[in-house]
Amino acid sequence: MGSHGRIYQKGRGCNGRYRISTATRDVGLILASQKVEHYEISTHGGLGQLAKTLGYQDAATIPENILNEENQADELLTAITENHINYEAVHDREAKWHV
């Protein structure tokens, strides 16, 4: 069996599916979380703008405050991904192929 065959066999879990590294799993979880954040950002941004358009300035502050929190969460997830997790996932991938 060639090296690719060994890697293929080692990469499979007991149920026959591929096991992924913790870092790769973290990348997927962060991407899913950012998808939710972006949905929330667009929702609260739209609600704030609608409230302003309708003349409800006081009510507009509620979605605007939430929008700020969602933007901060998105920025934090981006920083974690760009500065740490993506590099760990690449390192894990490279380590698997150099067996």
XYZ file of N, CA and C in Angstrom:
297
model
N 0.851 -1.170 0.000
C 0.000 0.000 0.000
C 0.893 1.228 0.000
N 0.636 2.171 -0.920
C 1.423 3.393 -1.002
C 1.116 4.334 0.139
N 1.892 5.428 0.193
C 1.705 6.377 1.303
C 0.313 6.999 1.293
N -0.254 7.241 0.104
C -1.601 7.807 0.044
C -2.620 6.831 0.622
N -2.412 5.555 0.406
C -3.308 4.548 0.966
C -3.253 4.522 2.475
N -2.065 4.654 3.030
C -1.928 4.687 4.491
C -2.597 5.939 5.062
N -2.382 7.071 4.402
C -3.016 8.310 4.862
C -4.529 8.166 4.793
N -5.010 7.600 3.715
C -6.445 7.395 3.541
C -7.005 6.538 4.665
N -6.330 5.464 5.010
C -6.804 4.579 6.074
C -6.702 5.256 7.428
N -5.624 5.979 7.683
C -5.451 6.636 8.973
C -6.434 7.781 9.150
N -6.880 8.377 8.057
C -7.792 9.508 8.135
C -9.230 9.116 8.395
N -9.519 7.832 8.463
C -10.901 7.396 8.664
C -11.166 7.051 10.116
N -12.344 7.438 10.567
C -12.766 7.090 11.913
C -13.362 5.695 11.928
N -13.808 5.266 13.100
C -14.340 3.914 13.237
C -15.629 3.718 12.449
N -16.334 4.786 12.109
C -17.569 4.648 11.341
C -17.331 4.793 9.843
N -16.076 4.876 9.410
C -15.751 4.965 7.996
C -15.731 6.377 7.456
N -16.096 7.341 8.247
C -16.071 8.729 7.814
C -14.736 9.349 8.185
N -14.386 10.403 7.467
C -13.120 11.066 7.746
C -13.172 11.795 9.080
N -12.109 11.626 9.841
C -11.944 12.406 11.058
C -11.279 13.719 10.667
N -11.660 14.770 11.300
C -11.018 16.049 11.034
C -10.348 16.530 12.303
N -9.354 17.378 12.121
C -8.626 17.890 13.272
C -9.503 18.857 14.058
N -9.103 19.106 15.275
C -9.833 20.054 16.111
C -9.805 21.441 15.490
N -8.670 21.841 14.957
C -8.558 23.167 14.348
C -9.463 23.282 13.126
N -9.521 22.246 12.310
C -10.393 22.266 11.137
C -11.853 22.348 11.566
N -12.196 21.617 12.592
C -13.566 21.669 13.124
C -13.854 23.074 13.646
N -12.885 23.687 14.323
C -13.060 25.042 14.850
C -13.303 26.047 13.723
N -12.588 25.889 12.617
C -12.799 26.772 11.465
C -14.248 26.664 10.997
N -14.747 25.437 10.888
C -16.132 25.234 10.463
C -17.125 25.841 11.431
N -16.882 25.685 12.715
C -17.785 26.258 13.717
C -17.769 27.784 13.675
N -16.590 28.353 13.501
C -16.495 29.809 13.434
C -17.173 30.325 12.173
N -16.993 29.639 11.059
C -17.669 30.061 9.827
C -19.184 30.020 9.990
N -19.685 28.984 10.616
C -21.126 28.884 10.856
C -21.591 30.001 11.789
N -20.788 30.296 12.812
C -21.136 31.370 13.741
C -21.147 32.723 13.043
N -20.182 32.932 12.151
C -20.152 34.197 11.416
C -21.337 34.325 10.470
N -21.781 33.228 9.936
C -22.965 33.263 9.079
C -24.165 33.762 9.887
N -24.295 33.275 11.108
C -25.373 33.725 11.990
C -25.192 35.204 12.325
N -23.962 35.597 12.652
C -23.708 37.006 12.978
C -24.087 37.914 11.811
N -23.731 37.528 10.599
C -24.039 38.364 9.430
C -25.538 38.476 9.208
N -26.247 37.395 9.463
C -27.711 37.434 9.367
C -28.258 38.417 10.405
N -27.756 38.334 11.631
C -28.221 39.223 12.694
C -27.838 40.681 12.407
N -26.642 40.894 11.859
C -26.213 42.244 11.519
C -27.161 42.856 10.489
N -27.493 42.116 9.464
C -28.393 42.655 8.443
C -29.790 42.887 9.012
N -30.255 42.003 9.881
C -31.581 42.155 10.483
C -31.654 43.400 11.363
N -30.692 43.543 12.278
C -30.733 44.678 13.202
C -30.423 45.995 12.489
N -29.569 45.955 11.485
C -29.316 47.158 10.694
C -30.574 47.609 9.973
N -31.282 46.657 9.395
C -32.531 46.982 8.701
C -33.602 47.497 9.647
N -33.723 46.872 10.810
C -34.717 47.313 11.793
C -34.423 48.722 12.295
N -33.157 49.009 12.550
C -32.782 50.348 12.999
C -33.105 51.399 11.954
N -32.789 51.082 10.708
C -33.061 52.035 9.629
C -34.562 52.229 9.427
N -35.324 51.155 9.529
C -36.778 51.258 9.395
C -37.365 52.132 10.505
N -36.900 51.925 11.734
C -37.392 52.739 12.853
C -37.093 54.222 12.615
N -35.891 54.527 12.131
C -35.543 55.924 11.838
C -36.435 56.490 10.744
N -36.637 55.704 9.691
C -37.454 56.155 8.571
C -38.881 56.455 9.013
N -39.382 55.653 9.935
C -40.748 55.847 10.432
C -40.828 56.923 11.516
N -39.672 57.495 11.894
C -39.658 58.575 12.871
C -39.558 58.119 14.310
N -39.240 56.852 14.541
C -39.110 56.326 15.903
C -37.631 56.318 16.318
N -37.105 57.519 16.548
C -35.681 57.661 16.878
C -35.305 56.901 18.148
N -36.158 56.968 19.161
C -35.858 56.272 20.419
C -35.827 54.759 20.209
N -36.781 54.264 19.447
C -36.841 52.819 19.197
C -35.658 52.361 18.346
N -35.119 53.240 17.530
C -33.996 52.884 16.653
C -32.734 52.576 17.440
N -32.631 53.100 18.649
C -31.414 52.868 19.434
C -31.282 51.404 19.876
N -32.398 50.718 20.041
C -32.336 49.319 20.488
C -31.654 48.439 19.446
N -32.151 48.395 18.192
C -31.435 47.558 17.216
C -30.032 48.073 16.903
N -29.811 49.385 17.032
C -28.469 49.917 16.790
C -27.489 49.420 17.848
N -27.924 49.372 19.105
C -27.063 48.841 20.171
C -26.752 47.362 19.932
N -27.771 46.618 19.551
C -27.571 45.191 19.260
C -26.656 45.040 18.047
N -26.841 45.887 17.043
C -25.996 45.858 15.847
C -24.536 46.066 16.214
N -24.256 46.996 17.117
C -22.873 47.220 17.567
C -22.303 45.973 18.225
N -23.106 45.307 19.053
C -22.655 44.074 19.712
C -22.381 42.973 18.682
N -23.257 42.852 17.695
C -23.076 41.830 16.665
C -21.824 42.103 15.836
N -21.576 43.367 15.523
C -20.359 43.727 14.783
C -19.105 43.392 15.583
N -19.135 43.655 16.895
C -17.988 43.324 17.744
C -17.756 41.817 17.783
N -18.834 41.052 17.877
C -18.701 39.592 17.894
C -18.113 39.097 16.575
N -18.579 39.662 15.451
C -18.064 39.271 14.139
C -16.589 39.614 14.008
N -16.199 40.789 14.484
C -14.794 41.194 14.426
C -13.919 40.273 15.273
N -14.419 39.874 16.429
C -13.671 38.962 17.286
C -13.493 37.604 16.611
N -14.562 37.081 16.031
C -14.464 35.794 15.332
C -13.502 35.879 14.153
N -13.538 36.990 13.433
C -12.616 37.180 12.310
C -11.174 37.210 12.800
N -10.919 37.925 13.876
C -9.550 38.007 14.414
C -9.054 36.643 14.867
N -9.908 35.888 15.540
C -9.512 34.549 15.990
C -9.180 33.669 14.795
N -10.015 33.736 13.775
C -9.799 32.912 12.595
C -8.533 33.321 11.851
N -8.392 34.623 11.589
C -7.254 35.097 10.800
C -5.926 34.935 11.523
N -5.929 35.083 12.828
C -4.672 35.091 13.572
C -4.288 33.750 14.181
N -5.222 32.813 14.274
C -4.906 31.574 14.966
C -5.433 30.327 14.246
N -6.721 30.192 14.192
C -7.350 28.932 13.805
C -7.018 28.520 12.370
N -7.044 29.453 11.428
C -6.729 29.076 10.042
C -5.323 28.490 9.937
N -4.360 29.078 10.650
C -2.982 28.582 10.603
C -2.873 27.192 11.235
N -3.597 26.992 12.326
C -3.584 25.682 12.962
C -4.194 24.618 12.044
N -5.262 24.974 11.358
C -5.909 24.021 10.453
C -4.990 23.666 9.290
N -4.281 24.655 8.754
C -3.339 24.383 7.665
C -2.218 23.489 8.171
N -1.715 23.770 9.361
C -0.652 22.955 9.937
C -1.134 21.515 10.142
N -2.339 21.355 10.641
C -2.902 20.011 10.821
C -3.008 19.285 9.496
N -3.446 19.981 8.479
C -3.606 19.367 7.147
C -2.255 18.933 6.597
N -1.258 19.810 6.721
C 0.080 19.500 6.225
C 0.667 18.303 6.987
N 0.438 18.255 8.267
C 0.978 17.145 9.079
C 0.373 15.827 8.640
N -0.893 15.814 8.275
C -1.538 14.577 7.842
C -0.950 14.057 6.529
N -0.588 14.971 5.637
C -0.083 14.543 4.335
C 1.388 14.187 4.371
N 2.080 14.465 5.454
C 3.491 14.139 5.559
C 3.713 12.957 6.506
N 2.921 11.930 6.350
C 3.024 10.738 7.197
C 4.093 9.828 6.650
